[in-house]
Amino acid sequence: MSATPVPENTWQGSFWLPENVSPMTGGQDELFYFIYGLSIFFFIIVVGFMVYFAWKYRKKKEGEKTIDIHGNTKLEIIWSVIPAILFIVIFIWGFRDWVKLNVPPQDSMDVRVTGRKWDWSFMDVRTGAETSDLFVPVNTAVRLTMSSADVIHGFYVPQFRINRDVLPNQYTVLWFKAEQEGSYPILCTQYCGTKHSQMVRYVRVVSQAEYEKQMNAAQGAGLTPAQLGKKIFEGKGACASCHDVSKAKTRSVGPPLFGSYGEKQEIILSNGKKETVTFDDNYIRESILNPNYRVVVGYPSVMPSYQGQLNDKELNSIAEYIKSLKE
């Protein structure tokens, strides 16, 4: 995964919850504290009575008989009716917030979200721009249509109080509206493999002008093929989540790529036979579109196919970027 600079934000919020920058979900915080307060109140009541009765009905001397205690209908009705009323209040309160969270406004900005091991990618439907972090204008409703390219992931932004599973072969929908500029982490809440804990990107809430600037840049305006390839490699392609491109050539899920172009690679075919190939443009293209046909010896056959996800311009740009990884 490409490194996304972590914003140097100091902790804001309460002891229990981070700052809420999406006021539409403020009711969730209020409900949380309401239930939390009730829990403390009834804990004190119940434990208090337990201690009191343990003391009052303790055995005081040998041969003393236990006092007979008969039921109290009025008391039993009270401790049944009060919890029932509280349950109804909590249900209605939570249901109202659930409906609000699941019905996006008609004028929402549409963003397509793709989760894959181990990264996120975002496509702004209006401009077609694809980014590795989610850029949105401040004070704008954003509807997320999400799917997974491999396994189940979980899209969670603590500061927005939104969380939804991201599933393969189907879409899930979520929306939010941020009213404060800043960068807020996107976390995966479903264990999805080796680098699950590193599957972190950010929602970048910016001004309208900055948003337009980022969308223009994301479309590759003014970039060389190698620069565009790097952007795709780190963003849309999520290649950086499995392949190291540093001079250190660190072993990861996939083989390191620095200085690999033009070298010989020992690979194993899908039928189990081994052969040696040249790491060239054809090999790069085949490895992206049909990654499990030829696999580098010593590495697992786990890379998903990008057939239909990358066009020729993007494939060529990735090849140019990999070529540029040299001394």
PDB file of N, CA, C and O in Angstrom, residues 121-169:
ATOM      1  N   SER A 121     -10.132   2.314  -3.344  1.00  0.00           N
ATOM      2  CA  SER A 121     -10.065   3.253  -4.456  1.00  0.00           C
ATOM      3  C   SER A 121     -11.428   3.906  -4.611  1.00  0.00           C
ATOM      4  O   SER A 121     -12.465   3.291  -4.311  1.00  0.00           O
ATOM      5  N   PHE A 122     -11.423   5.155  -5.089  1.00  0.00           N
ATOM      6  CA  PHE A 122     -12.649   5.952  -5.153  1.00  0.00           C
ATOM      7  C   PHE A 122     -12.763   6.592  -6.535  1.00  0.00           C
ATOM      8  O   PHE A 122     -11.797   7.171  -7.034  1.00  0.00           O
ATOM      9  N   MET A 123     -13.951   6.478  -7.138  1.00  0.00           N
ATOM     10  CA  MET A 123     -14.187   7.102  -8.428  1.00  0.00           C
ATOM     11  C   MET A 123     -15.333   8.096  -8.301  1.00  0.00           C
ATOM     12  O   MET A 123     -16.455   7.730  -7.924  1.00  0.00           O
ATOM     13  N   ASP A 124     -15.023   9.364  -8.601  1.00  0.00           N
ATOM     14  CA  ASP A 124     -16.038  10.403  -8.615  1.00  0.00           C
ATOM     15  C   ASP A 124     -16.871  10.232  -9.886  1.00  0.00           C
ATOM     16  O   ASP A 124     -16.342  10.336 -10.995  1.00  0.00           O
ATOM     17  N   VAL A 125     -18.163   9.941  -9.729  1.00  0.00           N
ATOM     18  CA  VAL A 125     -19.008   9.620 -10.881  1.00  0.00           C
ATOM     19  C   VAL A 125     -19.138  10.802 -11.835  1.00  0.00           C
ATOM     20  O   VAL A 125     -19.160  10.638 -13.053  1.00  0.00           O
ATOM     21  N   ARG A 126     -19.182  12.016 -11.320  1.00  0.00           N
ATOM     22  CA  ARG A 126     -19.379  13.199 -12.163  1.00  0.00           C
ATOM     23  C   ARG A 126     -18.198  13.432 -13.090  1.00  0.00           C
ATOM     24  O   ARG A 126     -18.364  13.722 -14.279  1.00  0.00           O
ATOM     25  N   THR A 127     -16.990  13.313 -12.558  1.00  0.00           N
ATOM     26  CA  THR A 127     -15.795  13.625 -13.353  1.00  0.00           C
ATOM     27  C   THR A 127     -15.095  12.382 -13.894  1.00  0.00           C
ATOM     28  O   THR A 127     -14.277  12.482 -14.808  1.00  0.00           O
ATOM     29  N   GLY A 128     -15.371  11.236 -13.306  1.00  0.00           N
ATOM     30  CA  GLY A 128     -14.666  10.023 -13.702  1.00  0.00           C
ATOM     31  C   GLY A 128     -13.288   9.911 -13.091  1.00  0.00           C
ATOM     32  O   GLY A 128     -12.557   8.947 -13.350  1.00  0.00           O
ATOM     33  N   ALA A 129     -12.908  10.879 -12.248  1.00  0.00           N
ATOM     34  CA  ALA A 129     -11.587  10.879 -11.625  1.00  0.00           C
ATOM     35  C   ALA A 129     -11.502   9.790 -10.556  1.00  0.00           C
ATOM     36  O   ALA A 129     -12.459   9.565  -9.813  1.00  0.00           O
ATOM     37  N   GLU A 130     -10.351   9.116 -10.504  1.00  0.00           N
ATOM     38  CA  GLU A 130     -10.142   8.059  -9.514  1.00  0.00           C
ATOM     39  C   GLU A 130      -9.000   8.446  -8.600  1.00  0.00           C
ATOM     40  O   GLU A 130      -7.945   8.900  -9.046  1.00  0.00           O
ATOM     41  N   THR A 131      -9.225   8.263  -7.303  1.00  0.00           N
ATOM     42  CA  THR A 131      -8.246   8.667  -6.299  1.00  0.00           C
ATOM     43  C   THR A 131      -8.073   7.559  -5.269  1.00  0.00           C
ATOM     44  O   THR A 131      -8.933   6.693  -5.111  1.00  0.00           O
ATOM     45  N   SER A 132      -6.943   7.608  -4.553  1.00  0.00           N
ATOM     46  CA  SER A 132      -6.683   6.622  -3.506  1.00  0.00           C
ATOM     47  C   SER A 132      -7.244   7.085  -2.166  1.00  0.00           C
ATOM     48  O   SER A 132      -7.540   6.252  -1.301  1.00  0.00           O
ATOM     49  N   ASP A 133      -7.361   8.401  -1.958  1.00  0.00           N
ATOM     50  CA  ASP A 133      -8.082   8.957  -0.814  1.00  0.00           C
ATOM     51  C   ASP A 133      -9.399   9.527  -1.325  1.00  0.00           C
ATOM     52  O   ASP A 133      -9.517   9.884  -2.496  1.00  0.00           O
ATOM     53  N   LEU A 134     -10.383   9.619  -0.438  1.00  0.00           N
ATOM     54  CA  LEU A 134     -11.701  10.114  -0.846  1.00  0.00           C
ATOM     55  C   LEU A 134     -11.762  11.625  -0.635  1.00  0.00           C
ATOM     56  O   LEU A 134     -11.817  12.097   0.496  1.00  0.00           O
ATOM     57  N   PHE A 135     -11.742  12.381  -1.739  1.00  0.00           N
ATOM     58  CA  PHE A 135     -11.842  13.837  -1.680  1.00  0.00           C
ATOM     59  C   PHE A 135     -13.299  14.253  -1.849  1.00  0.00           C
ATOM     60  O   PHE A 135     -13.955  13.844  -2.816  1.00  0.00           O
ATOM     61  N   VAL A 136     -13.808  15.043  -0.898  1.00  0.00           N
ATOM     62  CA  VAL A 136     -15.197  15.509  -0.976  1.00  0.00           C
ATOM     63  C   VAL A 136     -15.248  16.980  -0.575  1.00  0.00           C
ATOM     64  O   VAL A 136     -14.465  17.436   0.265  1.00  0.00           O
ATOM     65  N   PRO A 137     -16.194  17.748  -1.160  1.00  0.00           N
ATOM     66  CA  PRO A 137     -16.344  19.150  -0.749  1.00  0.00           C
ATOM     67  C   PRO A 137     -17.040  19.228   0.613  1.00  0.00           C
ATOM     68  O   PRO A 137     -17.884  18.383   0.952  1.00  0.00           O
ATOM     69  N   VAL A 138     -16.685  20.228   1.374  1.00  0.00           N
ATOM     70  CA  VAL A 138     -17.316  20.433   2.679  1.00  0.00           C
ATOM     71  C   VAL A 138     -18.789  20.801   2.483  1.00  0.00           C
ATOM     72  O   VAL A 138     -19.171  21.384   1.465  1.00  0.00           O
ATOM     73  N   ASN A 139     -19.621  20.408   3.437  1.00  0.00           N
ATOM     74  CA  ASN A 139     -21.064  20.717   3.418  1.00  0.00           C
ATOM     75  C   ASN A 139     -21.783  20.145   2.193  1.00  0.00           C
ATOM     76  O   ASN A 139     -22.724  20.747   1.680  1.00  0.00           O
ATOM     77  N   THR A 140     -21.347  18.984   1.743  1.00  0.00           N
ATOM     78  CA  THR A 140     -21.965  18.331   0.592  1.00  0.00           C
ATOM     79  C   THR A 140     -22.330  16.890   0.953  1.00  0.00           C
ATOM     80  O   THR A 140     -21.500  16.148   1.486  1.00  0.00           O
ATOM     81  N   ALA A 141     -23.572  16.511   0.648  1.00  0.00           N
ATOM     82  CA  ALA A 141     -23.991  15.125   0.872  1.00  0.00           C
ATOM     83  C   ALA A 141     -23.305  14.220  -0.143  1.00  0.00           C
ATOM     84  O   ALA A 141     -23.287  14.515  -1.334  1.00  0.00           O
ATOM     85  N   VAL A 142     -22.723  13.128   0.336  1.00  0.00           N
ATOM     86  CA  VAL A 142     -21.970  12.212  -0.521  1.00  0.00           C
ATOM     87  C   VAL A 142     -22.559  10.804  -0.383  1.00  0.00           C
ATOM     88  O   VAL A 142     -22.640  10.266   0.722  1.00  0.00           O
ATOM     89  N   ARG A 143     -22.974  10.236  -1.522  1.00  0.00           N
ATOM     90  CA  ARG A 143     -23.501   8.867  -1.522  1.00  0.00           C
ATOM     91  C   ARG A 143     -22.421   7.924  -2.027  1.00  0.00           C
ATOM     92  O   ARG A 143     -21.882   8.095  -3.118  1.00  0.00           O
ATOM     93  N   LEU A 144     -22.101   6.906  -1.237  1.00  0.00           N
ATOM     94  CA  LEU A 144     -21.076   5.932  -1.574  1.00  0.00           C
ATOM     95  C   LEU A 144     -21.736   4.631  -2.025  1.00  0.00           C
ATOM     96  O   LEU A 144     -22.522   4.036  -1.277  1.00  0.00           O
ATOM     97  N   THR A 145     -21.437   4.205  -3.242  1.00  0.00           N
ATOM     98  CA  THR A 145     -21.882   2.906  -3.738  1.00  0.00           C
ATOM     99  C   THR A 145     -20.667   1.997  -3.734  1.00  0.00           C
ATOM    100  O   THR A 145     -19.717   2.225  -4.488  1.00  0.00           O
ATOM    101  N   MET A 146     -20.675   0.972  -2.891  1.00  0.00           N
ATOM    102  CA  MET A 146     -19.454   0.243  -2.569  1.00  0.00           C
ATOM    103  C   MET A 146     -19.534  -1.228  -2.974  1.00  0.00           C
ATOM    104  O   MET A 146     -20.586  -1.864  -2.877  1.00  0.00           O
ATOM    105  N   SER A 147     -18.399  -1.755  -3.411  1.00  0.00           N
ATOM    106  CA  SER A 147     -18.287  -3.183  -3.717  1.00  0.00           C
ATOM    107  C   SER A 147     -16.847  -3.620  -3.478  1.00  0.00           C
ATOM    108  O   SER A 147     -15.944  -2.789  -3.366  1.00  0.00           O
ATOM    109  N   SER A 148     -16.653  -4.923  -3.405  1.00  0.00           N
ATOM    110  CA  SER A 148     -15.322  -5.476  -3.165  1.00  0.00           C
ATOM    111  C   SER A 148     -14.849  -6.261  -4.375  1.00  0.00           C
ATOM    112  O   SER A 148     -15.647  -6.929  -5.047  1.00  0.00           O
ATOM    113  N   ALA A 149     -13.556  -6.196  -4.640  1.00  0.00           N
ATOM    114  CA  ALA A 149     -12.978  -6.939  -5.754  1.00  0.00           C
ATOM    115  C   ALA A 149     -12.547  -8.341  -5.339  1.00  0.00           C
ATOM    116  O   ALA A 149     -12.187  -9.152  -6.197  1.00  0.00           O
ATOM    117  N   ASP A 150     -12.590  -8.635  -4.021  1.00  0.00           N
ATOM    118  CA  ASP A 150     -12.144  -9.961  -3.596  1.00  0.00           C
ATOM    119  C   ASP A 150     -12.958 -10.500  -2.419  1.00  0.00           C
ATOM    120  O   ASP A 150     -13.922 -11.219  -2.610  1.00  0.00           O
ATOM    121  N   VAL A 151     -12.608 -10.108  -1.190  1.00  0.00           N
ATOM    122  CA  VAL A 151     -13.274 -10.642  -0.003  1.00  0.00           C
ATOM    123  C   VAL A 151     -14.117  -9.560   0.661  1.00  0.00           C
ATOM    124  O   VAL A 151     -14.200  -8.433   0.179  1.00  0.00           O
ATOM    125  N   ILE A 152     -14.748  -9.896   1.777  1.00  0.00           N
ATOM    126  CA  ILE A 152     -15.558  -8.918   2.502  1.00  0.00           C
ATOM    127  C   ILE A 152     -14.650  -7.924   3.225  1.00  0.00           C
ATOM    128  O   ILE A 152     -13.726  -8.315   3.936  1.00  0.00           O
ATOM    129  N   HIS A 153     -14.922  -6.647   3.032  1.00  0.00           N
ATOM    130  CA  HIS A 153     -14.242  -5.586   3.768  1.00  0.00           C
ATOM    131  C   HIS A 153     -15.290  -4.797   4.554  1.00  0.00           C
ATOM    132  O   HIS A 153     -16.500  -5.013   4.383  1.00  0.00           O
ATOM    133  N   GLY A 154     -14.842  -3.900   5.407  1.00  0.00           N
ATOM    134  CA  GLY A 154     -15.765  -3.059   6.159  1.00  0.00           C
ATOM    135  C   GLY A 154     -15.335  -1.603   6.069  1.00  0.00           C
ATOM    136  O   GLY A 154     -14.192  -1.269   6.415  1.00  0.00           O
ATOM    137  N   PHE A 155     -16.215  -0.732   5.583  1.00  0.00           N
ATOM    138  CA  PHE A 155     -15.899   0.690   5.402  1.00  0.00           C
ATOM    139  C   PHE A 155     -16.349   1.445   6.650  1.00  0.00           C
ATOM    140  O   PHE A 155     -17.544   1.533   6.937  1.00  0.00           O
ATOM    141  N   TYR A 156     -15.381   1.996   7.392  1.00  0.00           N
ATOM    142  CA  TYR A 156     -15.690   2.625   8.679  1.00  0.00           C
ATOM    143  C   TYR A 156     -14.937   3.941   8.819  1.00  0.00           C
ATOM    144  O   TYR A 156     -13.720   3.982   8.673  1.00  0.00           O
ATOM    145  N   VAL A 157     -15.678   5.020   9.069  1.00  0.00           N
ATOM    146  CA  VAL A 157     -15.075   6.325   9.344  1.00  0.00           C
ATOM    147  C   VAL A 157     -15.548   6.749  10.736  1.00  0.00           C
ATOM    148  O   VAL A 157     -16.694   7.192  10.892  1.00  0.00           O
ATOM    149  N   PRO A 158     -14.707   6.602  11.759  1.00  0.00           N
ATOM    150  CA  PRO A 158     -15.142   6.885  13.132  1.00  0.00           C
ATOM    151  C   PRO A 158     -15.721   8.283  13.316  1.00  0.00           C
ATOM    152  O   PRO A 158     -16.731   8.452  14.013  1.00  0.00           O
ATOM    153  N   GLN A 159     -15.097   9.311  12.713  1.00  0.00           N
ATOM    154  CA  GLN A 159     -15.558  10.689  12.914  1.00  0.00           C
ATOM    155  C   GLN A 159     -16.902  10.965  12.266  1.00  0.00           C
ATOM    156  O   GLN A 159     -17.546  11.959  12.570  1.00  0.00           O
ATOM    157  N   PHE A 160     -17.337  10.101  11.341  1.00  0.00           N
ATOM    158  CA  PHE A 160     -18.642  10.277  10.700  1.00  0.00           C
ATOM    159  C   PHE A 160     -19.685   9.324  11.264  1.00  0.00           C
ATOM    160  O   PHE A 160     -20.859   9.404  10.895  1.00  0.00           O
ATOM    161  N   ARG A 161     -19.234   8.378  12.110  1.00  0.00           N
ATOM    162  CA  ARG A 161     -20.123   7.373  12.705  1.00  0.00           C
ATOM    163  C   ARG A 161     -20.804   6.523  11.627  1.00  0.00           C
ATOM    164  O   ARG A 161     -21.980   6.167  11.751  1.00  0.00           O
ATOM    165  N   ILE A 162     -20.084   6.207  10.557  1.00  0.00           N
ATOM    166  CA  ILE A 162     -20.666   5.369   9.507  1.00  0.00           C
ATOM    167  C   ILE A 162     -19.843   4.093   9.362  1.00  0.00           C
ATOM    168  O   ILE A 162     -18.612   4.120   9.456  1.00  0.00           O
ATOM    169  N   ASN A 163     -20.528   2.995   9.141  1.00  0.00           N
ATOM    170  CA  ASN A 163     -19.865   1.700   9.025  1.00  0.00           C
ATOM    171  C   ASN A 163     -20.763   0.777   8.209  1.00  0.00           C
ATOM    172  O   ASN A 163     -21.946   0.641   8.517  1.00  0.00           O
ATOM    173  N   ARG A 164     -20.219   0.185   7.165  1.00  0.00           N
ATOM    174  CA  ARG A 164     -21.016  -0.712   6.337  1.00  0.00           C
ATOM    175  C   ARG A 164     -20.096  -1.760   5.713  1.00  0.00           C
ATOM    176  O   ARG A 164     -18.980  -1.459   5.296  1.00  0.00           O
ATOM    177  N   ASP A 165     -20.550  -3.003   5.650  1.00  0.00           N
ATOM    178  CA  ASP A 165     -19.774  -4.046   4.993  1.00  0.00           C
ATOM    179  C   ASP A 165     -19.691  -3.773   3.494  1.00  0.00           C
ATOM    180  O   ASP A 165     -20.646  -3.278   2.888  1.00  0.00           O
ATOM    181  N   VAL A 166     -18.539  -4.098   2.913  1.00  0.00           N
ATOM    182  CA  VAL A 166     -18.319  -3.954   1.473  1.00  0.00           C
ATOM    183  C   VAL A 166     -18.149  -5.367   0.928  1.00  0.00           C
ATOM    184  O   VAL A 166     -17.198  -6.068   1.286  1.00  0.00           O
ATOM    185  N   LEU A 167     -19.076  -5.787   0.048  1.00  0.00           N
ATOM    186  CA  LEU A 167     -19.187  -7.190  -0.331  1.00  0.00           C
ATOM    187  C   LEU A 167     -18.801  -7.433  -1.786  1.00  0.00           C
ATOM    188  O   LEU A 167     -19.027  -6.580  -2.646  1.00  0.00           O
ATOM    189  N   PRO A 168     -18.246  -8.621  -2.083  1.00  0.00           N
ATOM    190  CA  PRO A 168     -17.977  -8.972  -3.483  1.00  0.00           C
ATOM    191  C   PRO A 168     -19.281  -9.308  -4.210  1.00  0.00           C
ATOM    192  O   PRO A 168     -20.222  -9.830  -3.610  1.00  0.00           O
ATOM    193  N   ASN A 169     -19.339  -8.939  -5.480  1.00  0.00           N
ATOM    194  CA  ASN A 169     -20.461  -9.296  -6.367  1.00  0.00           C
ATOM    195  C   ASN A 169     -21.787  -8.620  -6.026  1.00  0.00           C
ATOM    196  O   ASN A 169     -22.838  -9.042  -6.501  1.00  0.00           O
TER     197      ASN A 169
END
